[in-house]
Structures are given as structure tokens and as C-alpha cells.
Amino acid sequence: MLSIHQVDKTYVGKTAVNALSGINLQIKSGEMVAIMGPSGSGKSTLLNLMGGLDVPTSGQVIVANVDLAMKNEKERSLFRRSKVSYIFQAYHLMPTLKVTQNVALPLHLAGVTPREILGRVANVLREVGLEARGEHLPDELSGGERQRVAIARALVTNAPLLLADEPTGNLDTARGSEILQLLKKINKEHGTTIVMVTHDPSAASACARLIRLRDGKVEGDSA
Ligand code: ADP
């Protein structure tokens, strides 16, 4: 699913910052992986490369057979639409759109017919246990419910890779644990490859594999 070969990422500004150096990683289809490491160790940079939001300074980032380092911005944007979905610590829902409209958004962008959108949105809302909340606005929901909406929005496109940035970061232990159970279920039942950046030890232990970064390098990998 994901092959990272000899990747360096240097941010050039007033001073150059080596955010990642000499990263090599293989992640197989269907894996569920946590990335941990101190602040500044390169976790977000790595997640951005995996999702095609940015390109490496050198090396290869191959995701779903596409070499992202060789693609321009427009090609990467098309790639992101079909192959990758995201969830974030702060949910990133559109506050003026109802739950059903938030979940439908990526399908509208992809040009799916309204009739098919209705069916797919209903299915994923049922899957995350929010079938009764479709007509609500995000700020009428709890944090755990908002993250479920974000997961439904991630699921609805059937993207093979789900990237999560601190998915339990804003939730209490009980709510966080429900979200982790849901992600595990999706990983198992849909075979979605999940990579999450986290500081939360219980999130890391929900994953079958833990990669530790330090100073832009892989310090440990349980694979
Ligand atoms: P983490 O997610 O582990 O906190 P990051 O990937 O955000 O780490 O950052 C790794 C290093 O790269 C840090 O030293 C950070 O300051 C630097 N960095 C991140 N983004 C940028 C940027 N856009 N411009 C310059 N430096 C950056």
C-alpha cells in the first residue's frame, strides 16, 4: 500500500530544517499503524507525505502504486480525492452543513449522482451509529459524535488509505476508546489501511504496529 524509500524532507526558509532524513518504511494493505514521537520529530511531515499533501526533498513515496514524488500538485490532488481520506483531532466539519451534507461533501466533489449519494451516506451513518443524527448541525453533537461524522465522511469514498492526525486528542478516555474501537472495526471489515499519528498510548496500543520517530528518523518499528 505504502512504500517510503530513502526519504529526506528539508524545509527551506531563513534556516533549513531537516524534518525527515533517510526514512524507509513499508506498510502493507490492511495494516493499522500508529506513529509516535516527541513534538518536532517529523510525524506531521511524514503524514503529509503519505497523503500527497507535500513531496519529499529526495526519495520515493509510493502510495497505492503511485509515486507521489513525481506528481505535480494537480495530479496529487486527484490522487488524494480517490485514494486517501483524513480524520483530524479537531474534526474539521463544516459548521453550517448538516451531518448528512458534511458526509456527502466528498461525493459531491467527485461528481457522484444525488441518488447514489443518499444511499451511501445513509449506509456510513448507520455504520458509525449516527443514523438518527443526520439532520443535526455539528455543534449540536458531542465531540465523540463529531468524530464519528468525520469517520463517516472518511468512509464514504471507500478510499483504501485512512490517515488520522491525533484522532482521540480532543476526547475523554471513554469517548476516545469508542473511536478506536470503531477504527479497528473499519480496518478489519473494510480492510482499510489506517495510519495514525498519536500521543495517546491507548490509541497506539489499538494499532497492531507502532513506529517511533525521533529527530526525523525511525527510532523504532514494532513490525
Ligand atoms: P511533529 O509532527 O512530530 O511535531 P513536524 O513534522 O511538524 O513534527 O516538524 C518536524 C520539524 O520540521 C520541526 O523542526 C518543525 O519545526 C519543522 N517544520 C515543520 N513544518 C515546517 C514548515 N512548513 N517550514 C519549516 N519548518 C517546518
GROMACS .gro file of C-alpha atoms and ligand atoms in nm:
model
  250
    1MET     CA    1   0.000   0.000   0.000
    2LEU     CA    2   0.272   0.238   0.105
    3SER     CA    3   0.641   0.231   0.033
    4ILE     CA    4   0.875   0.503   0.151
    5HIS     CA    5   1.228   0.477   0.027
    6GLN     CA    6   1.525   0.689   0.142
    7VAL     CA    7   1.306   0.990   0.207
    8ASP     CA    8   1.451   1.323   0.316
    9LYS     CA    9   1.244   1.633   0.377
   10THR     CA   10   1.413   1.967   0.430
   11TYR     CA   11   1.212   2.283   0.480
   12VAL     CA   12   1.396   2.578   0.333
   13GLY     CA   13   1.344   2.914   0.495
   14LYS     CA   14   1.574   3.151   0.683
   15THR     CA   15   1.742   2.837   0.809
   16ALA     CA   16   1.699   2.491   0.659
   17VAL     CA   17   1.525   2.235   0.881
   18ASN     CA   18   1.581   1.864   0.820
   19ALA     CA   19   1.237   1.739   0.922
   20LEU     CA   20   1.295   1.383   0.795
   21SER     CA   21   1.614   1.207   0.698
   22GLY     CA   22   1.669   0.865   0.547
   23ILE     CA   23   1.321   0.728   0.614
   24ASN     CA   24   1.247   0.377   0.487
   25LEU     CA   25   0.907   0.222   0.559
   26GLN     CA   26   0.681  -0.038   0.405
   27ILE     CA   27   0.318  -0.052   0.511
   28LYS     CA   28   0.106  -0.335   0.374
   29SER     CA   29  -0.253  -0.311   0.266
   30GLY     CA   30  -0.482  -0.367   0.565
   31GLU     CA   31  -0.231  -0.268   0.835
   32MET     CA   32  -0.324  -0.042   1.126
   33VAL     CA   33  -0.021   0.161   1.231
   34ALA     CA   34   0.049   0.422   1.498
   35ILE     CA   35   0.323   0.682   1.465
   36MET     CA   36   0.452   0.829   1.789
   37GLY     CA   37   0.740   1.059   1.876
   38PRO     CA   38   0.821   1.382   2.055
   39SER     CA   39   0.698   1.714   1.921
   40GLY     CA   40   0.910   1.819   1.623
   41SER     CA   41   1.020   1.463   1.542
   42GLY     CA   42   0.860   1.475   1.195
   43LYS     CA   43   0.525   1.297   1.247
   44SER     CA   44   0.309   1.555   1.068
   45THR     CA   45   0.562   1.589   0.789
   46LEU     CA   46   0.554   1.213   0.735
   47LEU     CA   47   0.172   1.201   0.738
   48ASN     CA   48   0.160   1.488   0.485
   49LEU     CA   49   0.396   1.299   0.253
   50MET     CA   50   0.186   0.981   0.283
   51GLY     CA   51  -0.127   1.176   0.189
   52GLY     CA   52   0.033   1.357  -0.104
   53LEU     CA   53  -0.011   1.696   0.062
   54ASP     CA   54   0.360   1.758   0.021
   55VAL     CA   55   0.650   1.599  -0.166
   56PRO     CA   56   0.986   1.481  -0.029
   57THR     CA   57   1.309   1.671  -0.096
   58SER     CA   58   1.453   1.340  -0.212
   59GLY     CA   59   1.349   0.975  -0.214
   60GLN     CA   60   1.032   0.794  -0.315
   61VAL     CA   61   0.684   0.793  -0.163
   62ILE     CA   62   0.475   0.528  -0.336
   63VAL     CA   63   0.113   0.503  -0.226
   64ALA     CA   64  -0.133   0.267  -0.394
   65ASN     CA   65   0.120   0.222  -0.677
   66VAL     CA   66   0.154   0.595  -0.740
   67ASP     CA   67   0.497   0.759  -0.698
   68LEU     CA   68   0.386   1.083  -0.535
   69ALA     CA   69   0.729   1.246  -0.550
   70MET     CA   70   0.697   1.252  -0.931
   71LYS     CA   71   0.349   1.406  -0.939
   72ASN     CA   72   0.257   1.772  -0.963
   73GLU     CA   73   0.010   1.949  -0.737
   74LYS     CA   74  -0.289   1.885  -0.963
   75GLU     CA   75  -0.212   1.513  -1.003
   76ARG     CA   76  -0.166   1.477  -0.629
   77SER     CA   77  -0.498   1.648  -0.567
   78LEU     CA   78  -0.674   1.393  -0.793
   79PHE     CA   79  -0.487   1.115  -0.615
   80ARG     CA   80  -0.600   1.243  -0.274
   81ARG     CA   81  -0.963   1.253  -0.377
   82SER     CA   82  -0.981   0.885  -0.464
   83LYS     CA   83  -0.714   0.715  -0.254
   84VAL     CA   84  -0.686   0.892   0.080
   85SER     CA   85  -0.921   1.007   0.350
   86TYR     CA   86  -0.836   1.202   0.665
   87ILE     CA   87  -0.958   1.249   1.015
   88PHE     CA   88  -0.824   1.518   1.246
   89GLN     CA   89  -0.810   1.596   1.616
   90ALA     CA   90  -1.049   1.891   1.572
   91TYR     CA   91  -1.287   1.701   1.334
   92HIS     CA   92  -1.283   1.973   1.061
   93LEU     CA   93  -1.656   1.955   0.986
   94MET     CA   94  -1.835   2.236   0.801
   95PRO     CA   95  -2.031   2.412   1.079
   96THR     CA   96  -2.317   2.535   0.857
   97LEU     CA   97  -2.383   2.197   0.695
   98LYS     CA   98  -2.599   1.923   0.846
   99VAL     CA   99  -2.439   1.588   0.927
  100THR     CA  100  -2.568   1.427   0.605
  101GLN     CA  101  -2.433   1.720   0.399
  102ASN     CA  102  -2.092   1.703   0.567
  103VAL     CA  103  -2.066   1.332   0.491
  104ALA     CA  104  -2.189   1.383   0.132
  105LEU     CA  105  -1.933   1.654   0.056
  106PRO     CA  106  -1.653   1.437  -0.088
  107LEU     CA  107  -1.907   1.254  -0.307
  108HIS     CA  108  -2.040   1.584  -0.446
  109LEU     CA  109  -1.683   1.684  -0.527
  110ALA     CA  110  -1.634   1.351  -0.704
  111GLY     CA  111  -1.948   1.401  -0.915
  112VAL     CA  112  -2.146   1.107  -0.772
  113THR     CA  113  -2.520   1.121  -0.853
  114PRO     CA  114  -2.756   1.258  -0.583
  115ARG     CA  115  -2.943   0.928  -0.571
  116GLU     CA  116  -2.627   0.726  -0.505
  117ILE     CA  117  -2.510   0.986  -0.252
  118LEU     CA  118  -2.829   0.940  -0.048
  119GLY     CA  119  -2.777   0.566  -0.023
  120ARG     CA  120  -2.406   0.578   0.055
  121VAL     CA  121  -2.444   0.849   0.320
  122ALA     CA  122  -2.723   0.653   0.491
  123ASN     CA  123  -2.506   0.340   0.493
  124VAL     CA  124  -2.199   0.501   0.650
  125LEU     CA  125  -2.406   0.691   0.908
  126ARG     CA  126  -2.559   0.360   1.012
  127GLU     CA  127  -2.214   0.208   1.029
  128VAL     CA  128  -2.087   0.474   1.273
  129GLY     CA  129  -2.411   0.462   1.476
  130LEU     CA  130  -2.539   0.808   1.381
  131GLU     CA  131  -2.838   0.726   1.163
  132ALA     CA  132  -3.062   0.932   1.395
  133ARG     CA  133  -2.839   1.242   1.377
  134GLY     CA  134  -2.832   1.316   1.006
  135GLU     CA  135  -3.039   1.634   1.027
  136HIS     CA  136  -2.833   1.790   1.306
  137LEU     CA  137  -2.562   2.053   1.276
  138PRO     CA  138  -2.213   1.965   1.407
  139ASP     CA  139  -2.240   2.198   1.708
  140GLU     CA  140  -2.547   2.006   1.826
  141LEU     CA  141  -2.331   1.695   1.866
  142SER     CA  142  -2.081   1.581   2.130
  143GLY     CA  143  -1.710   1.555   2.048
  144GLY     CA  144  -1.730   1.178   2.009
  145GLU     CA  145  -2.026   1.211   1.775
  146ARG     CA  146  -1.847   1.475   1.569
  147GLN     CA  147  -1.552   1.245   1.527
  148ARG     CA  148  -1.795   0.972   1.414
  149VAL     CA  149  -1.927   1.211   1.147
  150ALA     CA  150  -1.569   1.274   1.036
  151ILE     CA  151  -1.512   0.897   1.020
  152ALA     CA  152  -1.832   0.855   0.816
  153ARG     CA  153  -1.708   1.124   0.576
  154ALA     CA  154  -1.376   0.938   0.551
  155LEU     CA  155  -1.550   0.605   0.485
  156VAL     CA  156  -1.798   0.723   0.227
  157THR     CA  157  -1.543   0.747  -0.056
  158ASN     CA  158  -1.410   0.391   0.000
  159ALA     CA  159  -1.053   0.526  -0.008
  160PRO     CA  160  -0.805   0.247   0.067
  161LEU     CA  161  -0.589   0.464   0.297
  162LEU     CA  162  -0.714   0.648   0.607
  163LEU     CA  163  -0.474   0.895   0.768
  164ALA     CA  164  -0.558   1.015   1.118
  165ASP     CA  165  -0.392   1.304   1.299
  166GLU     CA  166  -0.447   1.266   1.677
  167PRO     CA  167  -0.798   1.121   1.629
  168THR     CA  168  -0.857   1.088   2.006
  169GLY     CA  169  -0.676   1.409   2.104
  170ASN     CA  170  -0.990   1.606   2.196
  171LEU     CA  171  -1.183   1.321   2.358
  172ASP     CA  172  -1.206   1.180   2.710
  173THR     CA  173  -1.088   0.823   2.769
  174ALA     CA  174  -1.428   0.659   2.721
  175ARG     CA  175  -1.512   0.853   2.403
  176GLY     CA  176  -1.160   0.803   2.270
  177SER     CA  177  -1.185   0.431   2.326
  178GLU     CA  178  -1.514   0.416   2.131
  179ILE     CA  179  -1.348   0.593   1.838
  180LEU     CA  180  -1.056   0.349   1.849
  181GLN     CA  181  -1.295   0.051   1.851
  182LEU     CA  182  -1.473   0.198   1.550
  183LEU     CA  183  -1.145   0.248   1.363
  184LYS     CA  184  -1.042  -0.111   1.443
  185LYS     CA  185  -1.374  -0.238   1.312
  186ILE     CA  186  -1.334  -0.039   0.988
  187ASN     CA  187  -0.980  -0.169   0.949
  188LYS     CA  188  -1.098  -0.526   0.994
  189GLU     CA  189  -1.421  -0.520   0.797
  190HIS     CA  190  -1.323  -0.291   0.507
  191GLY     CA  191  -0.953  -0.375   0.501
  192THR     CA  192  -0.879   0.000   0.508
  193THR     CA  193  -0.514   0.072   0.578
  194ILE     CA  194  -0.502   0.311   0.874
  195VAL     CA  195  -0.205   0.524   0.978
  196MET     CA  196  -0.248   0.746   1.283
  197VAL     CA  197  -0.022   0.999   1.446
  198THR     CA  198  -0.088   0.998   1.818
  199HIS     CA  199   0.039   1.089   2.163
  200ASP     CA  200  -0.224   0.868   2.323
  201PRO     CA  201  -0.079   0.535   2.445
  202SER     CA  202  -0.421   0.367   2.425
  203ALA     CA  203  -0.451   0.473   2.061
  204ALA     CA  204  -0.107   0.331   1.993
  205SER     CA  205  -0.196   0.003   2.162
  206ALA     CA  206  -0.512  -0.024   1.950
  207CYS     CA  207  -0.278  -0.048   1.650
  208ALA     CA  208  -0.104  -0.369   1.551
  209ARG     CA  209   0.217  -0.180   1.472
  210LEU     CA  210   0.396   0.113   1.633
  211ILE     CA  211   0.655   0.329   1.456
  212ARG     CA  212   0.856   0.569   1.670
  213LEU     CA  213   1.018   0.878   1.523
  214ARG     CA  214   1.293   1.086   1.679
  215ASP     CA  215   1.479   1.375   1.518
  216GLY     CA  216   1.336   1.292   1.176
  217LYS     CA  217   1.446   0.928   1.185
  218VAL     CA  218   1.273   0.598   1.258
  219GLU     CA  219   1.387   0.513   1.609
  220GLY     CA  220   1.176   0.201   1.646
  221ASP     CA  221   0.931  -0.010   1.449
  222SER     CA  222   0.743  -0.300   1.605
  223ALA     CA  223   0.687  -0.466   1.263
  224ADP     P1  224   0.579   1.668   1.468
  224ADP     O1  225   0.455   1.648   1.390
  224ADP     O2  226   0.644   1.541   1.513
  224ADP     O3  227   0.563   1.764   1.583
  224ADP     P2  228   0.668   1.815   1.233
  224ADP     O4  229   0.665   1.720   1.120
  224ADP     O5  230   0.556   1.911   1.247
  224ADP     O6  231   0.689   1.733   1.370
  224ADP     O7  232   0.803   1.900   1.227
  224ADP     C1  233   0.932   1.846   1.209
  224ADP     C2  234   1.032   1.959   1.202
  224ADP     O8  235   1.011   2.034   1.084
  224ADP     C3  236   1.022   2.059   1.317
  224ADP     O9  237   1.152   2.102   1.348
  224ADP     C4  238   0.940   2.172   1.259
  224ADP    O10  239   0.971   2.293   1.322
  224ADP     C5  240   0.983   2.172   1.115
  224ADP     N1  241   0.876   2.216   1.024
  224ADP     C6  242   0.753   2.160   1.008
  224ADP     N2  243   0.682   2.225   0.912
  224ADP     C7  244   0.762   2.325   0.868
  224ADP     C8  245   0.748   2.427   0.767
  224ADP     N3  246   0.637   2.438   0.693
  224ADP     N4  247   0.851   2.512   0.749
  224ADP     C9  248   0.965   2.500   0.821
  224ADP     N5  249   0.986   2.406   0.915
  224ADP    C10  250   0.886   2.320   0.938
   0.00000   0.00000   0.00000
